[in-house]
Tab-separated table of C-alpha atoms and ligand atoms in Angstrom:
chain	number	residue	atom	x	y	z
A	1	UNK	CA	-2.644	-11.443	-14.562
A	2	UNK	CA	-5.868	-9.028	-15.119
A	3	UNK	CA	-4.224	-6.013	-13.533
A	4	UNK	CA	-7.980	-4.636	-14.420
A	5	UNK	CA	-10.758	-7.192	-12.725
A	6	UNK	CA	-8.002	-7.677	-10.065
A	7	UNK	CA	-8.600	-3.881	-9.262
A	8	UNK	CA	-12.243	-3.956	-9.655
A	9	UNK	CA	-12.241	-6.782	-7.259
A	10	UNK	CA	-9.899	-4.869	-4.768
A	11	UNK	CA	-11.721	-1.493	-5.059
A	12	UNK	CA	-15.247	-2.640	-4.193
A	13	UNK	CA	-13.839	-4.301	-0.973
A	14	UNK	CA	-11.932	-1.305	0.225
A	15	UNK	CA	-15.238	1.099	-0.352
A	16	UNK	CA	-16.995	-1.821	1.613
A	17	UNK	CA	-14.241	-1.609	4.062
A	18	UNK	CA	-14.384	1.509	6.119
A	19	UNK	CA	-12.829	0.039	9.477
A	20	UNK	CA	-12.083	-3.474	10.404
A	21	UNK	CA	-14.956	-5.440	11.299
A	22	UNK	CA	-16.768	-4.812	7.838
A	23	UNK	CA	-13.401	-6.001	6.474
A	24	UNK	CA	-13.353	-9.038	8.790
A	25	UNK	CA	-17.335	-8.584	7.845
A	26	UNK	CA	-16.500	-8.471	4.063
A	27	UNK	CA	-13.597	-11.588	4.021
A	28	UNK	CA	-15.827	-13.909	6.188
A	29	UNK	CA	-17.710	-13.463	3.088
A	30	UNK	CA	-15.687	-14.791	0.465
A	31	UNK	CA	-14.483	-16.857	2.397
A	32	UNK	CA	-18.205	-18.064	3.578
A	33	UNK	CA	-18.527	-18.220	-0.558
A	34	UNK	CA	-15.891	-20.265	-1.469
A	35	UNK	CA	-17.383	-22.548	1.036
A	36	UNK	CA	-14.765	-22.287	4.069
A	37	UNK	CA	-16.618	-23.783	7.209
A	38	UNK	CA	-16.782	-21.384	9.898
A	39	UNK	CA	-15.647	-22.831	13.470
A	40	UNK	CA	-15.940	-20.674	16.825
A	41	UNK	CA	-13.577	-19.961	19.500
A	42	UNK	CA	-15.946	-21.024	22.212
A	43	UNK	CA	-16.973	-24.371	20.695
A	44	UNK	CA	-15.196	-27.235	19.774
A	45	UNK	CA	-13.550	-28.632	16.438
A	46	UNK	CA	-13.767	-31.134	14.434
A	47	UNK	CA	-11.622	-30.429	11.843
A	48	UNK	CA	-10.614	-33.182	8.481
A	49	UNK	CA	-8.007	-33.761	5.823
A	50	UNK	CA	-8.528	-31.460	2.981
A	51	UNK	CA	-10.906	-29.071	4.430
A	52	UNK	CA	-10.806	-25.472	4.952
A	53	UNK	CA	-12.272	-22.996	7.727
A	54	UNK	CA	-11.940	-19.824	9.869
A	55	UNK	CA	-11.836	-18.132	13.026
A	56	UNK	CA	-12.382	-14.737	14.266
A	57	UNK	CA	-12.109	-12.529	17.201
A	58	UNK	CA	-14.118	-9.979	18.219
A	59	UNK	CA	-15.156	-10.030	14.904
A	60	UNK	CA	-12.194	-7.403	13.716
A	61	UNK	CA	-9.074	-10.431	13.583
A	62	UNK	CA	-9.759	-13.735	11.415
A	63	UNK	CA	-7.549	-16.461	10.538
A	64	UNK	CA	-8.606	-19.384	8.093
A	65	UNK	CA	-6.584	-21.890	6.824
A	66	UNK	CA	-6.550	-25.373	4.703
A	67	UNK	CA	-5.486	-28.558	6.072
A	68	UNK	CA	-4.612	-30.360	2.808
A	69	UNK	CA	-4.041	-33.967	4.921
A	70	UNK	CA	-3.682	-35.641	8.316
A	71	UNK	CA	-0.042	-35.995	7.772
A	72	UNK	CA	0.911	-31.969	6.966
A	73	UNK	CA	3.980	-30.477	6.714
A	74	UNK	CA	3.786	-27.625	8.204
A	75	UNK	CA	2.342	-23.757	8.319
A	76	UNK	CA	1.979	-21.567	5.341
A	77	UNK	CA	1.028	-18.241	6.468
A	78	UNK	CA	0.834	-14.944	5.517
A	79	UNK	CA	-0.293	-11.829	8.432
A	80	UNK	CA	-1.765	-8.157	7.558
A	81	UNK	CA	-3.955	-5.725	9.883
A	82	UNK	CA	-6.789	-4.793	9.199
A	83	UNK	CA	-6.861	-1.534	10.436
A	84	UNK	CA	-6.071	2.443	9.891
A	85	UNK	CA	-4.880	5.440	12.049
A	86	UNK	CA	-8.760	7.424	12.175
A	87	UNK	CA	-10.470	9.437	14.722
A	88	UNK	CA	-12.538	7.273	16.861
A	89	UNK	CA	-15.718	8.742	18.034
A	90	UNK	CA	-15.585	9.377	21.994
A	91	UNK	CA	-18.004	8.630	24.496
A	92	UNK	CA	-20.962	11.436	24.823
A	93	UNK	CA	-19.543	13.165	21.616
A	94	UNK	CA	-21.927	15.941	20.852
A	95	UNK	CA	-20.393	19.746	21.496
A	96	UNK	CA	-22.868	22.316	21.343
A	97	UNK	CA	-21.075	24.991	19.852
A	98	UNK	CA	-22.714	28.792	20.507
A	99	UNK	CA	-26.282	27.690	20.696
A	100	UNK	CA	-25.728	26.790	17.122
A	101	UNK	CA	-23.218	24.098	15.648
A	102	UNK	CA	-23.228	20.300	16.693
A	103	UNK	CA	-19.449	19.173	16.456
A	104	UNK	CA	-18.635	15.598	17.792
A	105	UNK	CA	-15.849	14.674	19.912
A	106	UNK	CA	-13.074	12.269	18.868
A	107	UNK	CA	-9.620	11.634	19.665
A	108	UNK	CA	-6.869	9.643	17.438
A	109	UNK	CA	-6.270	5.596	16.968
A	110	UNK	CA	-2.902	5.961	15.504
A	111	UNK	CA	-0.417	7.527	13.956
A	112	UNK	CA	-2.311	9.638	11.133
A	113	UNK	CA	-0.985	12.765	8.688
A	114	UNK	CA	-3.822	14.995	9.889
A	115	UNK	CA	-4.334	17.797	6.918
A	116	UNK	CA	-6.066	15.157	4.407
A	117	UNK	CA	-8.717	14.888	6.767
A	118	UNK	CA	-9.760	18.075	6.383
A	119	UNK	CA	-12.333	19.506	3.739
A	120	UNK	CA	-13.551	16.459	2.398
A	121	UNK	CA	-16.765	14.385	2.976
A	122	UNK	CA	-16.318	11.999	6.107
A	123	UNK	CA	-18.729	9.301	7.889
A	124	UNK	CA	-19.215	7.298	10.862
A	125	UNK	CA	-19.037	3.626	10.294
A	126	UNK	CA	-19.056	1.041	13.582
A	127	UNK	CA	-19.928	-1.313	16.046
A	128	UNK	CA	-22.543	-0.695	18.554
A	129	UNK	CA	-23.691	-3.235	21.416
A	130	UNK	CA	-27.309	-3.401	21.751
A	131	UNK	CA	-29.178	-5.147	25.106
A	132	UNK	CA	-31.522	-8.315	23.897
A	133	UNK	CA	-33.288	-10.191	26.389
A	134	UNK	CA	-30.849	-12.301	27.995
A	135	UNK	CA	-27.216	-10.246	27.171
A	136	UNK	CA	-26.054	-8.404	24.635
A	137	UNK	CA	-25.073	-8.535	20.333
A	138	UNK	CA	-23.102	-6.748	18.215
A	139	UNK	CA	-24.906	-4.600	15.099
A	140	UNK	CA	-22.633	-3.252	12.286
A	141	UNK	CA	-24.226	-0.041	11.262
A	142	UNK	CA	-22.222	2.428	8.369
A	143	UNK	CA	-23.826	5.964	7.825
A	144	UNK	CA	-23.616	5.470	3.746
A	145	UNK	CA	-23.718	8.914	2.892
A	146	UNK	CA	-21.858	12.328	3.323
A	147	UNK	CA	-22.588	13.105	7.078
A	148	UNK	CA	-19.072	14.662	8.252
A	149	UNK	CA	-16.746	18.096	7.356
A	150	UNK	CA	-13.378	18.846	9.659
A	151	UNK	CA	-13.581	22.749	8.397
A	152	UNK	CA	-10.423	24.291	7.807
A	153	UNK	CA	-9.900	27.431	9.455
A	154	UNK	CA	-9.402	29.828	6.445
A	155	UNK	CA	-5.794	30.989	5.026
A	156	UNK	CA	-7.127	35.114	6.380
A	157	UNK	CA	-7.542	33.841	10.434
A	158	UNK	CA	-3.738	32.222	10.282
A	159	UNK	CA	-1.659	33.335	7.710
A	160	UNK	CA	1.022	31.608	8.403
A	161	UNK	CA	-0.484	28.779	7.574
A	162	UNK	CA	1.650	26.987	4.761
A	163	UNK	CA	4.701	27.568	6.913
A	164	UNK	CA	4.171	24.491	8.891
A	165	UNK	CA	1.087	23.824	11.471
A	166	UNK	CA	0.933	21.359	14.725
A	167	UNK	CA	-2.217	20.217	15.086
A	168	UNK	CA	-4.066	19.926	17.766
A	169	UNK	CA	-5.928	16.719	17.959
A	170	UNK	CA	-8.700	18.313	20.514
A	171	UNK	CA	-9.114	21.344	19.101
A	172	UNK	CA	-8.361	21.299	15.358
A	173	UNK	CA	-9.757	17.877	14.519
A	174	UNK	CA	-13.347	17.804	15.382
A	175	UNK	CA	-16.042	16.977	12.684
A	176	UNK	CA	-19.067	19.401	12.247
A	177	UNK	CA	-22.062	16.919	12.577
A	178	UNK	CA	-25.316	19.568	12.456
A	179	UNK	CA	-27.195	22.767	12.734
A	180	UNK	CA	-28.486	22.856	16.599
A	181	UNK	CA	-31.475	22.190	16.293
A	182	UNK	CA	-34.562	21.131	18.926
A	183	UNK	CA	-34.131	17.466	19.283
A	184	UNK	CA	-30.782	16.085	21.840
A	185	UNK	CA	-28.697	12.910	21.590
A	186	UNK	CA	-29.052	13.169	17.389
A	187	UNK	CA	-25.791	11.670	16.189
A	188	UNK	CA	-26.706	8.381	18.902
A	189	UNK	CA	-30.836	8.478	17.634
A	190	UNK	CA	-29.089	8.144	13.582
A	191	UNK	CA	-26.687	5.448	14.660
A	192	UNK	CA	-29.696	3.853	17.047
A	193	UNK	CA	-31.953	3.963	13.473
A	194	UNK	CA	-29.167	3.004	11.219
A	195	UNK	CA	-29.061	-0.029	13.304
A	196	UNK	CA	-32.414	-0.676	13.986
A	197	UNK	CA	-32.844	-0.189	17.497
A	198	UNK	CA	-33.895	2.265	20.173
A	199	UNK	CA	-31.396	4.625	20.810
A	200	UNK	CA	-31.865	3.255	24.737
A	201	UNK	CA	-30.884	-0.349	23.553
A	202	UNK	CA	-28.060	0.793	23.018
A	203	UNK	CA	-25.141	0.259	25.383
A	204	UNK	CA	-22.128	1.645	24.037
A	205	UNK	CA	-20.111	1.907	20.509
A	206	UNK	CA	-16.921	1.333	18.985
A	207	UNK	CA	-17.796	4.147	16.034
A	208	UNK	CA	-14.606	4.947	13.827
A	209	UNK	CA	-15.024	8.042	11.201
A	210	UNK	CA	-13.701	7.597	7.504
A	211	UNK	CA	-13.083	8.773	3.837
A	212	UNK	CA	-15.675	8.741	2.059
A	213	UNK	CA	-13.714	9.366	-1.088
A	214	UNK	CA	-14.513	6.227	-2.998
A	215	UNK	CA	-11.170	4.256	-4.766
A	216	UNK	CA	-10.125	5.302	-8.137
A	217	UNK	CA	-7.900	4.239	-10.572
A	218	UNK	CA	-5.563	7.533	-11.807
A	219	UNK	CA	-2.290	8.755	-13.692
A	220	UNK	CA	-1.709	8.962	-17.718
A	221	UNK	CA	-2.237	5.038	-18.397
A	222	UNK	CA	-4.361	4.520	-15.524
A	223	UNK	CA	-0.940	3.233	-13.548
A	224	UNK	CA	-1.686	4.637	-9.974
A	225	UNK	CA	-4.722	3.668	-7.641
A	226	UNK	CA	-5.460	5.970	-4.653
A	227	UNK	CA	-7.611	4.565	-1.891
A	228	UNK	CA	-8.393	4.871	2.013
A	229	UNK	CA	-6.713	2.631	3.946
A	230	UNK	CA	-4.343	0.584	1.865
A	231	UNK	CA	-2.218	-0.183	4.097
A	232	UNK	CA	-2.889	-2.588	5.296
A	233	UNK	CA	-6.227	-3.854	3.209
A	234	UNK	CA	-4.273	-4.018	0.151
A	235	UNK	CA	-2.473	-7.046	1.558
A	236	UNK	CA	-4.958	-8.141	3.493
A	237	UNK	CA	-7.207	-8.388	-0.040
A	238	UNK	CA	-4.053	-10.115	-2.131
A	239	UNK	CA	-3.386	-12.644	0.483
A	240	UNK	CA	-6.873	-13.349	0.818
A	241	UNK	CA	-7.193	-14.198	-3.319
A	242	UNK	CA	-4.176	-16.076	-3.000
A	243	UNK	CA	-5.382	-18.189	-0.412
A	244	UNK	CA	-8.689	-19.224	-2.308
A	245	UNK	CA	-7.475	-19.555	-5.048
A	246	UNK	CA	-4.221	-21.732	-4.313
A	247	UNK	CA	-3.932	-25.435	-4.931
A	248	UNK	CA	-3.648	-27.846	-1.577
A	249	UNK	CA	0.194	-29.078	-1.297
A	250	UNK	CA	1.801	-30.463	2.074
A	251	UNK	CA	1.414	-27.382	4.461
A	252	UNK	CA	-1.810	-26.354	5.945
A	253	UNK	CA	-2.333	-22.953	3.910
A	254	UNK	CA	-2.845	-19.818	6.801
A	255	UNK	CA	-4.624	-16.921	5.960
A	256	UNK	CA	-4.261	-14.376	9.029
A	257	UNK	CA	-5.352	-10.884	9.343
A	258	UNK	CA	-4.830	-8.618	13.082
A	259	UNK	CA	-6.372	-6.285	13.975
A	260	UNK	CA	-4.845	-2.885	16.306
A	261	UNK	CA	-1.692	-3.527	14.310
A	262	UNK	CA	-1.173	0.185	13.953
A	263	UNK	CA	-1.315	1.241	17.887
A	264	UNK	CA	1.146	-1.556	19.232
A	265	UNK	CA	-0.901	-4.901	18.284
A	266	UNK	CA	-0.811	-5.634	21.526
A	267	UNK	CA	-4.978	-6.106	22.233
A	268	UNK	CA	-6.397	-9.985	21.971
A	269	UNK	CA	-7.659	-9.681	18.296
A	270	UNK	CA	-3.938	-8.049	17.721
A	271	UNK	CA	-0.965	-9.726	16.665
A	272	UNK	CA	1.026	-9.901	20.006
A	273	UNK	CA	-2.716	-11.854	21.608
A	274	UNK	CA	-2.660	-15.618	21.170
A	275	UNK	CA	-4.833	-15.766	18.366
A	276	UNK	CA	-2.454	-16.778	15.947
A	277	UNK	CA	-0.937	-19.640	18.480
A	278	UNK	CA	-3.942	-20.927	19.728
A	279	UNK	CA	-5.158	-21.416	16.314
A	280	UNK	CA	-2.250	-23.839	15.420
A	281	UNK	CA	-2.410	-25.423	18.372
A	282	UNK	CA	-6.258	-26.705	17.389
A	283	UNK	CA	-5.517	-27.663	14.486
A	284	UNK	CA	-2.671	-29.756	15.628
A	285	UNK	CA	-4.743	-31.708	18.469
A	286	UNK	CA	-7.780	-31.517	16.349
A	287	UNK	CA	-5.819	-34.060	13.777
A	288	UNK	CA	-4.582	-35.929	16.572
A	289	UNK	CA	-0.933	-35.097	16.683
A	290	UNK	CA	1.179	-34.711	19.329
A	291	UNK	CA	3.311	-31.097	21.499
A	292	UNK	CA	6.726	-32.588	19.339
A	293	UNK	CA	4.429	-32.876	15.636
A	294	UNK	CA	3.126	-29.301	16.267
A	295	UNK	CA	6.785	-28.116	17.698
A	296	UNK	CA	8.527	-29.939	14.500
A	297	UNK	CA	5.078	-28.248	12.441
A	298	UNK	CA	6.783	-25.380	13.189
A	299	UNK	CA	10.270	-25.632	12.379
A	300	UNK	CA	8.982	-26.283	9.256
A	301	UNK	CA	6.397	-24.118	8.662
A	302	UNK	CA	7.398	-19.778	7.342
A	303	UNK	CA	5.450	-17.025	8.117
A	304	UNK	CA	4.962	-13.528	5.501
A	305	UNK	CA	4.424	-10.189	7.337
A	306	UNK	CA	2.868	-8.730	4.751
A	307	UNK	CA	1.915	-4.805	5.270
A	308	UNK	CA	2.511	-1.910	2.748
A	309	UNK	CA	5.747	-0.565	2.468
A	310	UNK	CA	7.321	3.520	1.877
A	311	UNK	CA	7.466	3.448	-2.359
A	312	UNK	CA	10.649	6.302	-3.700
A	313	UNK	CA	8.288	9.889	-3.136
A	314	UNK	CA	8.648	11.274	-6.710
A	315	UNK	CA	8.640	15.488	-4.699
A	316	UNK	CA	10.810	13.361	-1.313
A	317	UNK	CA	13.391	11.365	-3.532
A	318	UNK	CA	16.001	11.827	-0.585
A	319	UNK	CA	14.051	10.328	2.227
A	320	UNK	CA	14.719	7.107	0.722
A	321	UNK	CA	17.690	4.446	0.801
A	322	UNK	CA	20.274	5.504	-1.445
A	323	UNK	CA	21.307	1.479	-2.442
A	324	UNK	CA	17.426	0.518	-1.529
A	325	UNK	CA	14.681	1.942	-3.440
A	326	UNK	CA	10.785	0.584	-4.649
A	327	UNK	CA	9.332	2.375	-6.911
A	328	UNK	CA	5.207	1.511	-7.207
A	329	UNK	CA	4.672	-1.095	-9.619
A	330	UNK	CA	8.244	-3.190	-9.611
A	331	UNK	CA	6.510	-5.749	-7.224
A	332	UNK	CA	6.719	-6.533	-3.736
A	333	UNK	CA	8.814	-5.186	-1.636
A	334	UNK	CA	11.143	-6.955	1.040
A	335	UNK	CA	11.895	-5.278	4.178
A	336	UNK	CA	15.313	-4.949	5.970
A	337	UNK	CA	16.087	-4.056	9.354
A	338	UNK	CA	19.622	-4.491	10.976
A	339	UNK	CA	17.395	-3.953	14.193
A	340	UNK	CA	14.710	-6.660	13.370
A	341	UNK	CA	12.074	-4.923	13.712
A	342	UNK	CA	10.870	-5.889	10.322
A	343	UNK	CA	12.179	-10.049	10.789
A	344	UNK	CA	13.847	-10.246	7.367
A	345	UNK	CA	16.895	-12.592	7.600
A	346	UNK	CA	19.073	-13.670	4.485
A	347	UNK	CA	18.023	-17.357	5.648
A	348	UNK	CA	13.600	-15.662	4.822
A	349	UNK	CA	14.187	-13.186	2.658
A	350	UNK	CA	15.584	-15.946	0.136
A	351	UNK	CA	12.605	-17.821	0.853
A	352	UNK	CA	10.580	-15.197	-0.076
A	353	UNK	CA	13.221	-14.219	-3.083
A	354	UNK	CA	12.322	-18.042	-4.406
A	355	UNK	CA	8.346	-18.074	-3.797
A	356	UNK	CA	9.196	-14.790	-5.794
A	357	UNK	CA	11.173	-16.354	-8.964
A	358	UNK	CA	8.038	-19.356	-8.396
A	359	UNK	CA	4.859	-16.755	-8.877
A	360	UNK	CA	7.212	-14.939	-11.371
A	361	UNK	CA	6.476	-12.053	-9.987
A	362	UNK	CA	8.728	-8.615	-9.430
A	363	UNK	CA	10.354	-7.825	-6.220
A	364	UNK	CA	12.623	-5.336	-5.255
A	365	UNK	CA	14.165	-4.334	-1.797
A	366	UNK	CA	13.704	-2.049	1.443
A	367	UNK	CA	15.779	-0.317	4.328
A	368	UNK	CA	15.385	3.297	6.455
A	369	UNK	CA	17.816	4.965	5.890
A	370	UNK	CA	20.718	4.919	8.359
A	371	UNK	CA	19.585	8.405	9.956
A	372	UNK	CA	16.202	7.735	10.163
A	373	UNK	CA	14.108	5.382	12.660
A	374	UNK	CA	11.273	4.268	10.583
A	375	UNK	CA	8.489	2.180	11.485
A	376	UNK	CA	7.658	-1.002	12.558
A	377	UNK	CA	4.977	-4.067	12.190
A	378	UNK	CA	3.332	-6.632	13.079
A	379	UNK	CA	5.879	-10.053	12.345
A	380	UNK	CA	8.629	-9.100	15.021
A	381	UNK	CA	5.089	-8.389	17.248
A	382	UNK	CA	3.702	-12.116	16.656
A	383	UNK	CA	7.001	-13.731	16.984
A	384	UNK	CA	6.699	-13.921	21.051
A	385	UNK	CA	3.520	-15.928	20.048
A	386	UNK	CA	4.847	-18.638	17.344
A	387	UNK	CA	8.483	-18.330	16.615
A	388	UNK	CA	9.266	-19.167	13.295
A	389	UNK	CA	11.142	-18.085	9.789
A	390	UNK	CA	9.368	-14.930	9.249
A	391	UNK	CA	9.956	-12.401	6.472
A	392	UNK	CA	8.673	-8.289	6.598
A	393	UNK	CA	7.152	-7.551	2.945
A	394	UNK	CA	4.566	-4.841	1.544
A	395	UNK	CA	3.482	-3.478	-1.770
A	396	UNK	CA	5.280	-0.156	-2.361
A	397	UNK	CA	2.772	3.183	-1.749
A	398	UNK	CA	3.433	6.385	-0.968
A	399	UNK	CA	1.245	8.666	1.850
A	400	UNK	CA	0.852	6.689	3.808
A	401	UNK	CA	-1.578	6.874	6.817
A	402	UNK	CA	-3.064	9.530	5.178
A	403	UNK	CA	-6.978	8.286	4.568
A	404	UNK	CA	-6.236	8.736	0.970
A	405	UNK	CA	-3.138	7.055	-0.144
A	406	UNK	CA	-1.554	6.374	-3.457
A	407	UNK	CA	0.130	2.543	-4.563
A	408	UNK	CA	0.822	0.915	-8.233
A	409	UNK	CA	-2.454	-0.757	-10.255
A	410	UNK	CA	-0.624	-3.708	-10.490
A	411	UNK	CA	0.904	-4.718	-7.236
A	412	UNK	CA	-1.471	-6.378	-5.685
A	413	UNK	CA	-1.489	-8.726	-8.741
A	414	UNK	CA	1.909	-9.745	-7.844
A	415	UNK	CA	1.164	-10.624	-4.313
A	416	UNK	CA	-1.576	-12.391	-4.935
A	417	UNK	CA	0.576	-14.788	-7.556
A	418	UNK	CA	3.126	-14.694	-4.624
A	419	UNK	CA	0.678	-15.781	-1.838
A	420	UNK	CA	-0.717	-18.439	-4.433
A	421	UNK	CA	2.954	-19.873	-4.206
A	422	UNK	CA	3.048	-19.704	-0.505
A	423	UNK	CA	-0.077	-21.022	0.348
A	424	UNK	CA	0.534	-24.026	-2.584
A	425	UNK	CA	3.934	-24.958	-1.250
A	426	UNK	CA	6.237	-26.359	1.903
A	427	UNK	CA	9.191	-25.578	3.570
A	428	UNK	CA	11.160	-28.549	5.091
A	429	UNK	CA	13.603	-28.291	7.493
A	430	UNK	CA	17.015	-30.041	7.379
A	431	UNK	CA	18.547	-27.782	9.909
A	432	UNK	CA	19.040	-24.017	11.068
A	433	UNK	CA	19.503	-22.803	7.054
A	434	UNK	CA	19.035	-25.570	5.095
A	435	UNK	CA	15.563	-26.046	3.991
A	436	UNK	CA	13.893	-27.542	1.268
A	437	UNK	CA	10.911	-25.839	-0.836
A	438	UNK	CA	8.517	-27.713	-2.315
A	439	UNK	CA	6.406	-26.208	-4.877
B	1	LIG	ZN1	0.739	-1.329	8.175
């Protein structure tokens, strides 16, 4: 495994993916380069064995799949998410302060650590919806320069700040944009100029802040990496690389990346929506298979829900369960939760361990301390649309939901190897709990 090459490509993907729209566009570019054929949900599908395809929804979720043969066994899938906790720019964003400054009105998207957003260069990226002669169209914009900052209050004006501070999103988190000048609507004009349109033609926007600090390697031997959006673009990237590198097996390989995991997934492009189910059913019909064939194929399918996991924190070792203690660079984390916030059970955990063994990569386990509720992810949410054997995994990281997170330099490559095995393999159901694993 060439960890340096993997990280170089990962860093480029992270730096060019300030939010879900860009992550999906960059994944589509890589799928296109690999010869995958673009499909549209609003057009008919004619599919052929031996070919690979991809389809997007809302420009912020993507499913790619490769059909090995018409009588395939099932679907071998990995699902991750491409959104991250962030501040969204509100409509009518400009707020003038004492006729001197202009700041931007923002609101929270998801649950972030607030403090690390302060005192660092930020910028804005997202989509604008533009008027056309016969309707509307989407343009992605990224103001690719240091543009904004959310300044802290000096310690002299808040002496108790280091004893704990409650951040108020409306009062504390609005970024400074510019000095107040003669012009009005400077922000919208900047966005319009970046999009190559006039401000009057912009009908609406979905724009988000992002941290300008690029991804880096660090540590004595460069054993760590740090970047924004490692949760969950690290898994999305590994899933895509494994998908592109896998050799076809007996099952349809399916790489899915959903939006809106950080706000509960209940959108058309989220894991609670119908995107995956619609896509699998269309594959089934396009390959001339019956409804019974579909249900039989789901019984011989496997889903890996891949979303980053909490590693043991060097300053807070007591926050981790006493016997399930993931560390950076020690491999893929299989996540367990008795109340099924994580989907892993003995069957799916065993299959995932077999995949890791076949791939020659290490795995480790995570459960929350029994006195801590922990987070949740998209695996159990997607079960209401497509119910099948599912395992929840992730890559170990620190500072989850910070705009600058830390992870291991080796773990991305481990997940690529495991994804390759997953996407090349098949799981033939022989009744509940008994499966033939074909690697
Ligand atoms: Zn996540």
